[in-house]
């Protein structure tokens, strides 16, 4: 068995096959499928819903959701390499269950309780 270490550089997003063929007349060859993706390099989270923002000594609050209301978030993904290959967004929130704050799979933040002390970070993958 022969082991080869091959380095290939993707020049653009897409799919292709790489085929290696023996030159000894054996006719042996191996093909490997390769997918090149453009990674997300910038992420913007915004909302069309009007909210209040404020700054304190310990925190910057950019968006606020009020008890009984919701806030629909939108993610804008960018890549410095061209169009983003995978625009799927998985929303998550680091709120304790007792905070009453939740986020849906579509990025909708809801507040079931009035909790002034909860500072929530929202992220996407």
PDB file of C-alpha atoms in Angstrom, residues 20-21 47 58 70 80 122 125:
ATOM      1  CA  UNK A  20      -5.144   9.865  -9.372  1.00  0.00           C
ATOM      2  CA  UNK A  21      -3.959   7.323 -11.919  1.00  0.00           C
ATOM      3  CA  UNK A  47     -34.594  43.193  13.623  1.00  0.00           C
ATOM      4  CA  UNK A  58     -21.409  47.067  32.498  1.00  0.00           C
ATOM      5  CA  UNK A  70     -41.707  38.964  20.664  1.00  0.00           C
ATOM      6  CA  UNK A  80     -14.932  37.593   2.148  1.00  0.00           C
ATOM      7  CA  UNK A 122     -27.920  35.277  21.234  1.00  0.00           C
ATOM      8  CA  UNK A 125     -24.122  28.620  14.072  1.00  0.00           C
TER       9      UNK A 125
END
